[in-house]
Tab-separated table of C-alpha atoms and ligand atoms in Angstrom:
chain	number	residue	atom	x	y	z
E	1	MET	CA	-0.264	-0.325	-0.174
E	2	THR	CA	1.036	3.395	-0.639
E	3	GLY	CA	-0.552	6.642	0.309
E	4	ARG	CA	-0.874	9.014	2.783
E	5	ILE	CA	-2.471	7.010	5.503
E	6	ALA	CA	-0.020	4.417	4.553
E	7	GLU	CA	2.895	6.084	4.898
E	8	ASN	CA	1.775	7.917	8.541
E	9	LEU	CA	1.113	4.477	9.453
E	10	ASP	CA	4.718	2.954	8.594
E	11	VAL	CA	6.340	6.534	10.416
E	12	VAL	CA	4.210	5.704	13.526
E	13	ARG	CA	5.122	2.048	13.891
E	14	GLU	CA	8.739	3.334	13.550
E	15	ARG	CA	8.210	5.807	15.667
E	16	ILE	CA	7.144	2.895	18.205
E	17	ALA	CA	9.601	0.449	18.149
E	18	SER	CA	12.265	3.163	18.726
E	19	ALA	CA	10.402	4.868	21.811
E	20	ALA	CA	10.335	0.950	22.849
E	21	LYS	CA	14.237	-0.194	22.095
E	22	MET	CA	15.258	2.894	23.630
E	23	SER	CA	13.504	2.227	26.790
E	24	GLY	CA	15.013	-1.471	26.671
E	25	ARG	CA	11.608	-2.652	25.313
E	26	ASP	CA	10.221	-4.994	22.973
E	27	PRO	CA	8.329	-3.106	20.210
E	28	ASP	CA	5.736	-5.754	20.202
E	29	ASP	CA	4.369	-5.151	24.229
E	30	VAL	CA	3.221	-1.901	22.384
E	31	THR	CA	-0.723	-2.624	20.632
E	32	LEU	CA	-1.285	0.328	17.716
E	33	VAL	CA	-4.976	1.147	18.476
E	34	VAL	CA	-6.028	3.496	15.539
E	35	VAL	CA	-8.118	6.242	16.430
E	36	THR	CA	-10.730	7.037	13.924
E	37	LYS	CA	-13.354	9.252	15.458
E	38	THR	CA	-14.664	11.598	12.855
E	39	ARG	CA	-12.768	9.712	9.979
E	40	SER	CA	-14.363	7.816	6.889
E	41	VAL	CA	-15.480	3.937	6.417
E	42	GLU	CA	-12.689	4.231	3.603
E	43	ASP	CA	-10.113	5.493	5.512
E	44	ILE	CA	-10.745	2.579	8.525
E	45	LEU	CA	-10.400	0.267	5.992
E	46	GLU	CA	-7.347	1.538	4.344
E	47	ALA	CA	-5.641	1.494	7.899
E	48	ILE	CA	-7.450	-2.386	7.775
E	49	ALA	CA	-5.948	-3.048	4.608
E	50	CYS	CA	-2.272	-1.118	6.156
E	51	GLY	CA	-2.174	-4.281	8.752
E	52	ALA	CA	-4.049	-2.175	11.446
E	53	THR	CA	-5.504	-4.653	13.845
E	54	ASP	CA	-6.829	-2.269	16.457
E	55	ILE	CA	-9.632	0.579	16.296
E	56	GLY	CA	-10.291	3.799	18.392
E	57	GLU	CA	-14.005	4.951	18.816
E	58	ASN	CA	-15.340	7.679	21.086
E	59	TYR	CA	-18.787	7.440	20.143
E	60	VAL	CA	-21.357	4.701	20.144
E	61	GLN	CA	-23.151	5.383	17.662
E	62	GLU	CA	-20.833	6.778	15.419
E	63	ALA	CA	-19.010	3.363	15.874
E	64	LEU	CA	-21.679	1.593	15.438
E	65	GLU	CA	-22.695	2.461	12.071
E	66	LYS	CA	-18.834	1.833	11.034
E	67	PHE	CA	-18.720	-1.247	12.753
E	68	GLU	CA	-21.723	-2.216	10.642
E	69	LEU	CA	-19.521	-1.835	7.133
E	70	VAL	CA	-16.313	-2.723	8.793
E	71	GLY	CA	-16.971	-5.626	10.381
E	72	ASP	CA	-15.603	-7.852	13.279
E	73	GLU	CA	-12.146	-8.092	11.570
E	74	PRO	CA	-10.240	-5.753	13.500
E	75	ARG	CA	-10.952	-5.422	17.092
E	76	TRP	CA	-13.206	-2.309	18.470
E	77	HIS	CA	-12.040	-0.206	21.322
E	78	MET	CA	-14.236	2.521	22.987
E	79	ILE	CA	-11.947	4.848	24.115
E	80	GLY	CA	-14.449	7.763	24.926
E	81	HIS	CA	-16.746	7.778	28.015
E	82	LEU	CA	-19.592	5.609	28.189
E	83	GLN	CA	-22.699	6.293	28.692
E	84	ARG	CA	-24.619	3.830	30.441
E	85	ASN	CA	-27.569	3.859	28.471
E	86	LYS	CA	-25.321	3.371	25.778
E	87	THR	CA	-24.014	-0.034	26.912
E	88	ARG	CA	-26.930	-2.071	25.352
E	89	GLN	CA	-25.317	-1.699	22.152
E	90	ALA	CA	-21.610	-0.748	22.776
E	91	VAL	CA	-21.593	-4.627	24.117
E	92	ARG	CA	-22.541	-6.086	20.644
E	93	PHE	CA	-19.490	-5.204	19.080
E	94	PHE	CA	-16.547	-3.539	20.963
E	95	ASP	CA	-13.840	-6.303	22.448
E	96	CYS	CA	-12.437	-3.562	24.758
E	97	ILE	CA	-13.962	-0.271	26.554
E	98	HIS	CA	-10.891	1.801	27.766
E	99	SER	CA	-13.276	4.037	30.387
E	100	VAL	CA	-14.724	2.264	32.751
E	101	ASP	CA	-14.784	4.371	35.533
E	102	ASN	CA	-17.691	3.759	38.283
E	103	GLU	CA	-18.904	0.125	39.839
E	104	GLU	CA	-22.463	0.345	38.156
E	105	LEU	CA	-20.749	1.135	34.748
E	106	ALA	CA	-18.940	-2.241	35.172
E	107	ARG	CA	-21.885	-3.781	36.142
E	108	GLU	CA	-24.240	-3.046	33.298
E	109	THR	CA	-21.252	-3.665	30.712
E	110	GLY	CA	-21.014	-7.087	32.830
E	111	ARG	CA	-24.535	-7.702	32.617
E	112	ARG	CA	-25.377	-6.916	28.969
E	113	ALA	CA	-22.333	-8.711	27.916
E	114	VAL	CA	-23.350	-12.099	29.516
E	115	ALA	CA	-26.778	-11.444	27.906
E	116	LEU	CA	-25.186	-11.515	24.645
E	117	GLY	CA	-22.368	-14.377	25.732
E	118	ARG	CA	-19.661	-12.269	25.617
E	119	THR	CA	-16.897	-11.065	27.588
E	120	LEU	CA	-15.660	-8.039	26.903
E	121	GLU	CA	-12.371	-6.631	28.468
E	122	VAL	CA	-12.626	-3.495	30.131
E	123	LEU	CA	-9.495	-1.343	31.509
E	124	VAL	CA	-10.621	1.482	34.449
E	125	GLU	CA	-9.805	4.705	33.305
E	126	VAL	CA	-7.812	7.412	36.205
E	127	ASN	CA	-7.865	10.854	36.066
E	128	ILE	CA	-4.356	11.197	36.675
E	129	SER	CA	-4.157	14.936	35.509
E	130	GLY	CA	-6.591	15.936	38.455
E	131	GLU	CA	-8.681	18.394	36.247
E	132	GLU	CA	-12.702	18.312	37.804
E	133	SER	CA	-13.593	18.297	34.021
E	134	LYS	CA	-11.872	15.150	33.067
E	135	SER	CA	-13.428	11.695	33.888
E	136	GLY	CA	-12.093	8.694	35.182
E	137	ILE	CA	-11.778	7.845	38.947
E	138	GLU	CA	-9.285	9.424	41.209
E	139	PRO	CA	-6.076	7.580	41.791
E	140	GLU	CA	-6.780	7.255	45.384
E	141	GLY	CA	-9.359	5.154	44.184
E	142	ALA	CA	-8.409	2.673	41.244
E	143	LEU	CA	-7.219	-0.117	43.075
E	144	GLU	CA	-10.737	-0.646	44.649
E	145	LEU	CA	-12.696	0.002	41.708
E	146	VAL	CA	-10.485	-3.108	40.133
E	147	ASP	CA	-10.769	-5.205	43.166
E	148	LYS	CA	-15.160	-4.529	43.272
E	149	ILE	CA	-15.405	-5.097	39.792
E	150	CYS	CA	-12.748	-7.961	39.047
E	151	PRO	CA	-15.125	-10.160	39.918
E	152	ILE	CA	-18.262	-9.372	37.691
E	153	GLU	CA	-18.955	-11.692	35.308
E	154	GLY	CA	-19.269	-11.207	31.244
E	155	ILE	CA	-15.676	-8.334	32.112
E	156	GLN	CA	-11.754	-9.276	31.980
E	157	VAL	CA	-10.506	-6.390	33.515
E	158	CYS	CA	-7.256	-6.196	32.552
E	159	GLY	CA	-5.428	-2.655	33.355
E	160	PHE	CA	-5.523	0.767	33.420
E	161	MET	CA	-5.974	3.726	30.929
E	162	GLY	CA	-5.331	7.487	31.385
E	163	MET	CA	-5.118	11.416	29.848
E	164	PRO	CA	-2.193	13.736	31.067
E	165	PRO	CA	-3.380	16.812	31.041
E	166	VAL	CA	-3.322	19.142	27.322
E	167	SER	CA	0.047	20.616	26.367
E	168	GLN	CA	1.758	20.999	23.768
E	169	ASN	CA	5.311	19.160	25.485
E	170	ARG	CA	5.658	15.416	25.128
E	171	GLU	CA	7.607	16.183	28.496
E	172	ASP	CA	5.241	17.323	30.838
E	173	ALA	CA	3.574	14.338	30.599
E	174	ARG	CA	5.814	11.761	31.818
E	175	VAL	CA	5.251	12.976	35.266
E	176	TYR	CA	1.559	11.562	34.859
E	177	PHE	CA	2.506	8.467	32.783
E	178	ALA	CA	4.920	7.598	35.588
E	179	ARG	CA	2.258	7.976	38.439
E	180	LEU	CA	0.012	5.555	36.257
E	181	ARG	CA	2.495	3.468	35.838
E	182	GLU	CA	3.105	3.254	39.452
E	183	LEU	CA	-0.416	2.512	40.751
E	184	TRP	CA	-0.480	-0.073	37.513
E	185	ASP	CA	2.700	-1.841	38.849
E	186	ARG	CA	0.256	-2.357	42.020
E	187	LEU	CA	-1.930	-4.172	40.337
E	188	PRO	CA	-2.356	-8.175	41.138
E	189	LYS	CA	-0.573	-9.724	37.868
E	190	GLU	CA	-3.921	-10.679	36.065
E	191	GLN	CA	-4.987	-7.247	35.757
E	192	ARG	CA	-1.849	-5.729	34.854
E	193	VAL	CA	-2.413	-6.415	31.194
E	194	HIS	CA	-2.278	-3.443	29.356
E	195	LEU	CA	-1.659	0.407	30.213
E	196	SER	CA	-4.158	2.442	27.408
E	197	MET	CA	-1.492	5.896	27.712
E	198	GLY	CA	-0.442	7.690	25.257
E	199	MET	CA	-1.679	9.846	21.885
E	200	THR	CA	0.217	10.818	18.992
E	201	GLY	CA	1.098	14.474	20.855
E	202	ASP	CA	3.214	12.371	23.533
E	203	PHE	CA	3.280	8.415	22.649
E	204	GLU	CA	7.084	7.918	23.078
E	205	THR	CA	7.237	9.551	26.642
E	206	ALA	CA	4.152	7.503	27.097
E	207	ILE	CA	6.198	4.420	25.675
E	208	GLU	CA	9.306	5.526	27.515
E	209	GLU	CA	7.475	5.110	31.023
E	210	GLY	CA	5.667	1.581	30.435
E	211	SER	CA	2.775	1.944	28.012
E	212	THR	CA	1.631	-1.402	26.640
E	213	MET	CA	-1.249	0.417	24.251
E	214	VAL	CA	-0.917	3.575	22.266
E	215	ARG	CA	-4.402	5.356	20.881
E	216	ILE	CA	-2.971	7.523	17.845
E	217	GLY	CA	-5.508	9.614	15.164
E	218	THR	CA	-3.723	12.765	14.292
E	219	ALA	CA	-0.277	11.449	13.355
E	220	ILE	CA	-2.059	9.272	10.784
E	221	PHE	CA	-4.914	10.719	9.421
E	222	GLY	CA	-4.104	14.362	10.039
E	223	GLN	CA	-5.575	16.902	11.416
E	224	ARG	CA	-9.548	16.034	12.724
E	225	HIS	CA	-11.743	19.308	11.214
E	226	LEU	CA	-15.098	18.191	12.517
A	1	PLP	C1	-8.778	11.235	19.954
A	1	PLP	C2	-8.490	10.254	21.367
A	1	PLP	C3	-6.969	9.979	21.282
A	1	PLP	C4	-6.516	9.992	19.389
A	1	PLP	O1	-5.169	11.333	19.658
A	1	PLP	P1	-4.618	11.865	18.860
A	1	PLP	O2	-4.190	13.194	19.318
A	1	PLP	O3	-5.032	12.470	17.409
A	1	PLP	O4	-3.478	10.874	18.412
A	1	PLP	C5	-6.555	8.917	22.185
A	1	PLP	N1	-7.382	8.595	22.553
A	1	PLP	C6	-8.876	9.424	23.210
A	1	PLP	C7	-9.389	9.318	24.480
A	1	PLP	C8	-8.790	10.465	22.080
A	1	PLP	O5	-10.270	10.620	22.817
């Protein structure tokens, strides 16, 4: 494949690999979630043709419309805030929910998944920035939440997701990533599978601090205009 998306994907993969190597890690331990909110089905299909295996979306309705056309070949990640009244639709096709931040949402997700005979991976979203406007549970309560929701059927708790405050300088994010990593290290081994952190502006720093999943849109598709 040649073309803008193919080239950008190659560059991103190389950047992921070199950040991993620089910090003594195996590049295969970092999963690239290609973030496709606002992007067309054509763009998604092109990314998949170029080897994208994991697709991230922020809104259930938008994602569902794309899923109907793209199908379940890639793994679908819900990376946006999940409203409880959208869980029924979400569990139909998402494989991993990155944004569980309360017990009720976890229970609802599990109940709906069991009804469909599915098991979804879930990550607990931690509010590492401390900004009140952001979703996510505060770090002090994160381990306890994991403890509470682990036994729920229909979900498998696989780690944490977090976002640093918006900044122009990727170094600013390091301390936030490091804190989330420290918290993640305290999870029971079975829950220490994924650490979802790092976006276009800061994914190399995130990888250096231990991220196992980076969520990247802009570096692959260009600026969003919507
Ligand atoms: C949009 C979004 C991303 C991707 O951001 P880019 O800067 O375009 O790479 C990652 N994570 C979440 C939660 C997002 O909403």
